[in-house]
Short mmCIF file of C-alpha atoms and ligand atoms in Angstrom, two decimals:
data_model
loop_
_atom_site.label_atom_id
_atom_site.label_comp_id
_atom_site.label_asym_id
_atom_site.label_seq_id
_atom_site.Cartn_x
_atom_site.Cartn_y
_atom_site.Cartn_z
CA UNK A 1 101.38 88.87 87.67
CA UNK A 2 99.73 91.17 90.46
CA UNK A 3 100.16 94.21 88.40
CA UNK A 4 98.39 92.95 85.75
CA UNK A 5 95.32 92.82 88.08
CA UNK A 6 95.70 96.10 89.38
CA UNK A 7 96.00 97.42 85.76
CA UNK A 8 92.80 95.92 84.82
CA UNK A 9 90.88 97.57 87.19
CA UNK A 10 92.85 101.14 86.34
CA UNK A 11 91.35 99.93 82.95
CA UNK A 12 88.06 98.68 83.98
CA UNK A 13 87.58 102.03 86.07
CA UNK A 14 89.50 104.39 83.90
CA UNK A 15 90.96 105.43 87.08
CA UNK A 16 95.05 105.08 88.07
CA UNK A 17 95.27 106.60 91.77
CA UNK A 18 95.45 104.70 94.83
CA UNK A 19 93.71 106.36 97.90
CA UNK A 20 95.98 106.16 100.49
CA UNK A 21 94.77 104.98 104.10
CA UNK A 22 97.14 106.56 106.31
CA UNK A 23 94.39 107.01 109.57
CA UNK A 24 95.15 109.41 112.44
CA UNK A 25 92.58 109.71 115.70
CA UNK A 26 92.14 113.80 114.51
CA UNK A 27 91.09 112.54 111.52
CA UNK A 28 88.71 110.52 112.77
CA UNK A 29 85.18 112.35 113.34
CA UNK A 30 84.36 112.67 116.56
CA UNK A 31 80.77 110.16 116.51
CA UNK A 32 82.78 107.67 115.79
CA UNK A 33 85.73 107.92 118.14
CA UNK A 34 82.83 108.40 120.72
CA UNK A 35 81.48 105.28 119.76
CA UNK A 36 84.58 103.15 120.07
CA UNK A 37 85.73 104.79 123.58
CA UNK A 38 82.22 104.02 124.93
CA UNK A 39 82.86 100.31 124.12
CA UNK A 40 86.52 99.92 124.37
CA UNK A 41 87.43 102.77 126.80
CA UNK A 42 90.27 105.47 125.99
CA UNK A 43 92.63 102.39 125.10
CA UNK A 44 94.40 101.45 122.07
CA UNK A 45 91.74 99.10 121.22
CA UNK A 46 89.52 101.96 121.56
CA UNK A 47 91.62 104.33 118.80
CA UNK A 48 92.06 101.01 116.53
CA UNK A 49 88.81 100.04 116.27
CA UNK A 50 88.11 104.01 115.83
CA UNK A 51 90.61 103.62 112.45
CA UNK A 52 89.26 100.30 111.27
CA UNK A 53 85.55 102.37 111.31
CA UNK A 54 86.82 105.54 109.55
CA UNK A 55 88.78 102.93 106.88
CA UNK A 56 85.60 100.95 106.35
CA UNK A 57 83.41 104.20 105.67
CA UNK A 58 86.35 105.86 103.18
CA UNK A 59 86.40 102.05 101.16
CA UNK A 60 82.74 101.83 101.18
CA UNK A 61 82.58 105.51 99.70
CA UNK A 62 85.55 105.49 96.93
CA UNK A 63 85.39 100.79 95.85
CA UNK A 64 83.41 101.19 92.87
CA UNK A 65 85.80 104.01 91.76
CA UNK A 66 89.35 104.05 92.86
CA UNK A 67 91.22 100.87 92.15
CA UNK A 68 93.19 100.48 94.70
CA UNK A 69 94.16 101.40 99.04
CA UNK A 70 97.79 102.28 100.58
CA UNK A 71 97.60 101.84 104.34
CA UNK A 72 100.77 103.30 105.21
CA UNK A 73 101.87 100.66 107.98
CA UNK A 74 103.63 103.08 110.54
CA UNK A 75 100.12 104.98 111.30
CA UNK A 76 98.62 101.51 112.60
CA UNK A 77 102.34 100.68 114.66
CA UNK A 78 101.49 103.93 116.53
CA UNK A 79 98.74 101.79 118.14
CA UNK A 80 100.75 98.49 119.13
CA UNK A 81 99.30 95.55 117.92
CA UNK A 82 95.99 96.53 118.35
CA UNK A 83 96.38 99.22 115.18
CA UNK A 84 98.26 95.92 113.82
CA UNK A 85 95.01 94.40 114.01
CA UNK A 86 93.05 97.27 112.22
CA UNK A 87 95.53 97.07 109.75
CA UNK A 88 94.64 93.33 109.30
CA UNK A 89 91.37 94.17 109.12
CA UNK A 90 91.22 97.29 106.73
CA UNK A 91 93.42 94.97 104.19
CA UNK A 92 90.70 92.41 104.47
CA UNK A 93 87.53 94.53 104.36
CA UNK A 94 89.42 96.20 100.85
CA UNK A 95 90.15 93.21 99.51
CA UNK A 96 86.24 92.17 100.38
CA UNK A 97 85.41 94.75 98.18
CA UNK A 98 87.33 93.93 95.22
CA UNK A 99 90.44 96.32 95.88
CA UNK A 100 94.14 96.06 94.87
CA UNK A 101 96.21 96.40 98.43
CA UNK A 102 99.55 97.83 98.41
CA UNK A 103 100.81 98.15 102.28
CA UNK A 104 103.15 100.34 102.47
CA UNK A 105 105.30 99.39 105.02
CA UNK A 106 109.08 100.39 102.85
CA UNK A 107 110.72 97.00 104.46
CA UNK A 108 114.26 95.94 103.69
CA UNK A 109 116.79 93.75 105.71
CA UNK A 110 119.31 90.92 104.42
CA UNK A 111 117.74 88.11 102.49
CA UNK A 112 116.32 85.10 105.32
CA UNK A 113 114.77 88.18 107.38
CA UNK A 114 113.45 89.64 103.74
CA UNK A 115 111.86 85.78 103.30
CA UNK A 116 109.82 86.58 106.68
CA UNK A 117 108.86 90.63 106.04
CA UNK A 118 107.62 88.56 102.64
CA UNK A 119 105.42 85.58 104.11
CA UNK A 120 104.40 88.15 106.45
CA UNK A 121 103.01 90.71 104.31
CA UNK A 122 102.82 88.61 100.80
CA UNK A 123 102.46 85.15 101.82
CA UNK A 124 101.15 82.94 103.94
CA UNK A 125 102.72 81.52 107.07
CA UNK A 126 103.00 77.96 108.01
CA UNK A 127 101.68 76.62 111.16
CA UNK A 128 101.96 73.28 111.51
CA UNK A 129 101.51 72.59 108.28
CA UNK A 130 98.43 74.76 108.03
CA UNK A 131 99.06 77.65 105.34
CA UNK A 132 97.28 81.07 106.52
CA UNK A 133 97.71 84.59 105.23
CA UNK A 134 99.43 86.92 108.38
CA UNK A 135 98.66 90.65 106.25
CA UNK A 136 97.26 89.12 102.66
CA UNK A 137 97.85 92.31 100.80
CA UNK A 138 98.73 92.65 97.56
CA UNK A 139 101.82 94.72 96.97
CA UNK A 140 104.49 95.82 99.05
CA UNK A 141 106.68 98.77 99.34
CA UNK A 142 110.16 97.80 100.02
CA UNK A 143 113.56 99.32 100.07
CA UNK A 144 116.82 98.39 98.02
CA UNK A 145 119.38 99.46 99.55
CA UNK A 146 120.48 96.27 100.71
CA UNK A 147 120.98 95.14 96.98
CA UNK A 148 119.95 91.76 94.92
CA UNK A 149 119.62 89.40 97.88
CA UNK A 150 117.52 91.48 100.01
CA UNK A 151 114.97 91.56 96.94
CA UNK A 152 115.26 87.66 95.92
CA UNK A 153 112.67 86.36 98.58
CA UNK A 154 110.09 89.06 97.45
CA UNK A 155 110.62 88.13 93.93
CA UNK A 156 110.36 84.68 94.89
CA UNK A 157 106.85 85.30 97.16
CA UNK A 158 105.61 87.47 93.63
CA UNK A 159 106.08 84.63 91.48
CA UNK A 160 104.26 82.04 93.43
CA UNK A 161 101.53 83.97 95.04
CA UNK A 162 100.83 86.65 91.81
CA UNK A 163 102.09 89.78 93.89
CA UNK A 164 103.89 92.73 93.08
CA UNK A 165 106.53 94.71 95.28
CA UNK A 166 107.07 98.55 94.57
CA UNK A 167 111.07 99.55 95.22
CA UNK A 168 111.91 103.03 96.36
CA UNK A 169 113.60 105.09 93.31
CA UNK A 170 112.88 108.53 93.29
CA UNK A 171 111.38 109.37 96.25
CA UNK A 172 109.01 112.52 97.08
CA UNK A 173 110.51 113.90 100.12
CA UNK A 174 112.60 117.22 99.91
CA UNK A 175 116.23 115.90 100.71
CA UNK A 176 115.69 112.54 98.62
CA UNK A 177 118.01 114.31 96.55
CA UNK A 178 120.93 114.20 98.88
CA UNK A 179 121.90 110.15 98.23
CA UNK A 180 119.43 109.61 95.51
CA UNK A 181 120.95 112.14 92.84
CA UNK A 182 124.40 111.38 93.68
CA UNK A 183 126.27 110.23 90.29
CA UNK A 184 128.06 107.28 90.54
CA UNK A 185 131.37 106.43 88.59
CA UNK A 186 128.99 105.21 85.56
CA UNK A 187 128.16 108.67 85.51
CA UNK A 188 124.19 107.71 86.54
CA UNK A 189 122.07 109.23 89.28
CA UNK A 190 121.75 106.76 92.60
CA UNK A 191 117.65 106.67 91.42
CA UNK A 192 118.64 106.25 87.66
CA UNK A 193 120.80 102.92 88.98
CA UNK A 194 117.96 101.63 91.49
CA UNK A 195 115.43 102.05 88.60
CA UNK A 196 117.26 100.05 86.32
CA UNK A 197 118.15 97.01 89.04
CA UNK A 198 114.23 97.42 88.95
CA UNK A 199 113.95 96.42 85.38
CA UNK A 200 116.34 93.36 86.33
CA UNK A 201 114.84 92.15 88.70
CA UNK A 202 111.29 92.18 87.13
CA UNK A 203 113.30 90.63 84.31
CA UNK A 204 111.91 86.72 84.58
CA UNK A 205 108.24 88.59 86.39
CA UNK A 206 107.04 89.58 83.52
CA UNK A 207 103.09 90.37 83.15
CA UNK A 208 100.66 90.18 80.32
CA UNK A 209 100.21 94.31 80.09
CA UNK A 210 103.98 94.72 79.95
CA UNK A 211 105.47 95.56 83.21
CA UNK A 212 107.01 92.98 85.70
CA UNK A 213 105.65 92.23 89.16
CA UNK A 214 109.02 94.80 90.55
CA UNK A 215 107.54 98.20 90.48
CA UNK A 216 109.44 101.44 91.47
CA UNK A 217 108.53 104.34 93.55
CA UNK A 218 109.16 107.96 92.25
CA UNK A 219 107.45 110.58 93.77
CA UNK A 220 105.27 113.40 92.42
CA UNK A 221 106.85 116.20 93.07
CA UNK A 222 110.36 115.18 90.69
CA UNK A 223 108.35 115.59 87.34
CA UNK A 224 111.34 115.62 85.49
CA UNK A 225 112.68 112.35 86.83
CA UNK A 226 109.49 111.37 86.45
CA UNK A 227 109.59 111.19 82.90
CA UNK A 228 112.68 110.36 82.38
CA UNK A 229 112.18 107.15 84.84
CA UNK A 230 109.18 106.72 82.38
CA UNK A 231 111.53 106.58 79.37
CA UNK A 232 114.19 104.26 80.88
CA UNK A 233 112.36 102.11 83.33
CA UNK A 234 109.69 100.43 80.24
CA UNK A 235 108.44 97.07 82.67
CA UNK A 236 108.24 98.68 85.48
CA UNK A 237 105.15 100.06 87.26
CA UNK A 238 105.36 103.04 89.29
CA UNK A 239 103.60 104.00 92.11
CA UNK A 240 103.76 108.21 92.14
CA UNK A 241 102.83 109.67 95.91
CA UNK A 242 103.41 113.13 96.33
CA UNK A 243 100.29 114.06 94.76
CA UNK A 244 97.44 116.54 96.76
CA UNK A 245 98.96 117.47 100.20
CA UNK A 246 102.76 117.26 99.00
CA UNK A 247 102.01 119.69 96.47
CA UNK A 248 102.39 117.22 93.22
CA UNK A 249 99.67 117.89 90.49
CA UNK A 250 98.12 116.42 87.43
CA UNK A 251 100.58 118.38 85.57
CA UNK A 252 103.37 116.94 87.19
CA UNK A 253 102.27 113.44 87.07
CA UNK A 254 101.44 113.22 83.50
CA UNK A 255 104.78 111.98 82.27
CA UNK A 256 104.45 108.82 84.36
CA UNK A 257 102.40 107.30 81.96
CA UNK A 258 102.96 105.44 78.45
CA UNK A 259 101.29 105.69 75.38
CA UNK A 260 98.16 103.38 76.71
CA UNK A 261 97.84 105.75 79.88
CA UNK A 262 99.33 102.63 81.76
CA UNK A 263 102.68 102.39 83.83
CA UNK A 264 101.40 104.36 86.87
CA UNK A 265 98.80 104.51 90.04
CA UNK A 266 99.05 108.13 91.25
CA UNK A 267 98.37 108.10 95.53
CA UNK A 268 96.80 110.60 97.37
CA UNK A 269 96.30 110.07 101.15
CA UNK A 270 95.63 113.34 103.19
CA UNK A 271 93.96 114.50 100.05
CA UNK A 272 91.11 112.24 100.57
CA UNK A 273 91.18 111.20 103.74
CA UNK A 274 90.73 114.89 105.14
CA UNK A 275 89.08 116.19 101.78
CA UNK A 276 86.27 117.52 104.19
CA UNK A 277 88.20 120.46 104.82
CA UNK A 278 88.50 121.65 101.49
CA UNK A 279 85.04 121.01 100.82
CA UNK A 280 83.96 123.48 103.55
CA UNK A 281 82.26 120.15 104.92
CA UNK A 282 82.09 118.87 108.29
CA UNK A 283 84.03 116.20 109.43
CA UNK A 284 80.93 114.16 109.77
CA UNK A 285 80.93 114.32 106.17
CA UNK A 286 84.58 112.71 105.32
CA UNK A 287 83.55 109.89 103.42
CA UNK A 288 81.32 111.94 101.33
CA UNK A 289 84.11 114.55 100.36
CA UNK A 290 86.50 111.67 99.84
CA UNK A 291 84.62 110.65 97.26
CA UNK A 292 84.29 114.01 95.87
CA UNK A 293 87.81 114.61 95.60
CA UNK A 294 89.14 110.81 94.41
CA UNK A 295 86.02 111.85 91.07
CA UNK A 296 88.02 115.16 91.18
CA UNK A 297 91.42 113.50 90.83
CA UNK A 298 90.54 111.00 88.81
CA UNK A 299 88.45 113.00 86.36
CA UNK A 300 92.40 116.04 86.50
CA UNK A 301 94.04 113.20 85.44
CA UNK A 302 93.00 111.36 82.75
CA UNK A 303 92.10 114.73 81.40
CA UNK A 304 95.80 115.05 81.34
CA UNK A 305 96.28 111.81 80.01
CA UNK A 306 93.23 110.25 77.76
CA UNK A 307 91.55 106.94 77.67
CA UNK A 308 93.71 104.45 79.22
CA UNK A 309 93.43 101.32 77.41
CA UNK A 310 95.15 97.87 77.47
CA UNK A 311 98.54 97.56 75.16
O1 LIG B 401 106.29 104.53 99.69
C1 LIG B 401 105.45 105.47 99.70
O2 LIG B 401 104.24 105.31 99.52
C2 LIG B 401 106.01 106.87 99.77
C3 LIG B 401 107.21 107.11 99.11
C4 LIG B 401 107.62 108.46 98.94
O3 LIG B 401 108.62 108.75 98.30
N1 LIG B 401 106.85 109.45 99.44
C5 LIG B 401 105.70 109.22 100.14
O4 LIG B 401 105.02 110.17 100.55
N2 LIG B 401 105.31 107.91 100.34
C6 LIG B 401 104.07 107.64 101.15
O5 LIG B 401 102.95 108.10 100.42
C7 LIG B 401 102.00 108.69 101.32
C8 LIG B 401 101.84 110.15 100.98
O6 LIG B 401 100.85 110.71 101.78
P1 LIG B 401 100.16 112.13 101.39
O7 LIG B 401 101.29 113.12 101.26
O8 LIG B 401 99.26 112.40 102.56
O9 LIG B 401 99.41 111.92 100.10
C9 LIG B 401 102.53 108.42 102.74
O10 LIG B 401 101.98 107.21 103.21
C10 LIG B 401 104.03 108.27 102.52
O11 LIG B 401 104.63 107.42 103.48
#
């Protein structure tokens, strides 16, 4: 199952965070925008091809280390199809170098539109009997709010092409609590409920580490539910943002973990992307200080944690 991939190289880097490629143009150093608007003129080819740069430098700087990217869909849609395209292109060029993809684009819709947001970002399309990949990531971040039949066509997608979908549970943002912690007449939380329809629906996805290709989202910044999640939710891989520029912390993250130091990939995507700042660097220097701070993370972590080692 796609997890299990991902967890082996967590494993083979001793390294569970995800360095999340969410690309604005004023993050983007100025030599390179330069470069792109000479070629491509102040257009939105221009600014995509001005992301797609800035996302090749920060995977060339952090492969060898960090395990896995995030581009967060909605920051290339702010370019039309031509940030589309550097989407496309940035999910290639990490997969090129060996990289676990997780796009997070938080899809959901009834279940024959949910068979087309999966082909398109999990699958491959058919055309004309030809087979190609439209988005060829790995993982997706979806939404269940629609229930069972809005999930079916990603499990489906999962279990014939070895991916892995990541639900929203918990999630970081400061009103999540206003539906999510809502009891329900079984006396659970909203989150508690989605969690466990998690563990369902990974039920007959099961990988060889132990958790199912249906992974749950719980944010950083609930530590508490965190854990908890951790406790009740045993086959099910989260995927913890929140941490760096939300204010969530090694600390905080520690309880998503199980006894191996497996269950969870911890994202941080301001945190690197604009680490620079921190560093009292120049933006010139971005890819540099990325690196810096994903050894940083990585090293605050498993210090929290220990060795993380296959079950
Ligand atoms: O699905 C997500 O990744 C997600 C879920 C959630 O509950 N909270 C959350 O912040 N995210 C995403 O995780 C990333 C967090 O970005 P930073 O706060 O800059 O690290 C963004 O791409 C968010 O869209």
């Amino acid at each position: 199952m796609a997890f299990d991939r991902l967890i082996e190289n967590i494993v083979k880097m001793q390294n569970p965070t995800v360095a999340g490629l969410d690309p604005k143009l004023d993050y983007v150093p100025e030599s390179i925008k330069t470069k792109c608007f000479e070629k491509y003129g102040k257009t939105l080819e221009g600014a995509a091809a001005a992301l797609f740069e800035f996302n090749k430098a920060l995977i060339d700087a952090l492969y060898d280390i960090v395990p896995a990217v995030k581009p967060q869909a909605a920051y290339y849609e702010m370019y039309g199809w031509q940030g589309v395209k550097a989407l496309c292109d940035t999910i290639a060029y990490a997969k090129s170098k060996g990289m676990f993809v997780i796009t997070d684009g938080k899809r959901n819709d009834i279940g024959t539109t949910m068979e087309a947001y999966a082909t398109a970002h999990l699958g491959h399309t058919d055309v004309a009997g030809e087979s190609i990949d439209a988005f060829g990531a790995d993982a997706l971040t979806v939404n269940g709010y629609l229930g069972t039949d809005g999930i079916k066509p990603l499990a489906k997608i999962c279990d014939s092409d070895d991916k892995g979908i990541f639900v929203l549970v918990k999630t970081s943002n400061p009103s999540s609590g206003e539906l999510q912690d809502m009891k329900l007449e079984t006396n659970e939380s909203v989150y508690e409920h989605m969690g466990k329809m998690c563990e369902g629906w990974g039920e007959d996805l099961m990988g060889k580490h132990g958790y199912s290709a249906v992974g749950a989202v719980v944010g950083a910044t609930y530590p508490e539910q965190l854990g908890e999640m951790r406790a009740k939710l045993p086959h099910t891989f989260f995927l913890v943002p929140g941490y760096g520029a939300q204010g969530g912390g090694a600390d905080d993250v520690k309880n998503a973990f199980d006894e191996n130091g497996l269950g969870a990939i911890i994202n941080s995507s301001r945190g690197i992307m604009c680490a620079w700042k921190k560093q009292g660097l120049t933006e010139e220097d971005f890819a540099v200080a990325a690196r810096k701070e994903a050894e940083r993370m990585r090293d605050e972590i498993v210090g929290c944690i220990g060795k993380i080692k296959l079950g």
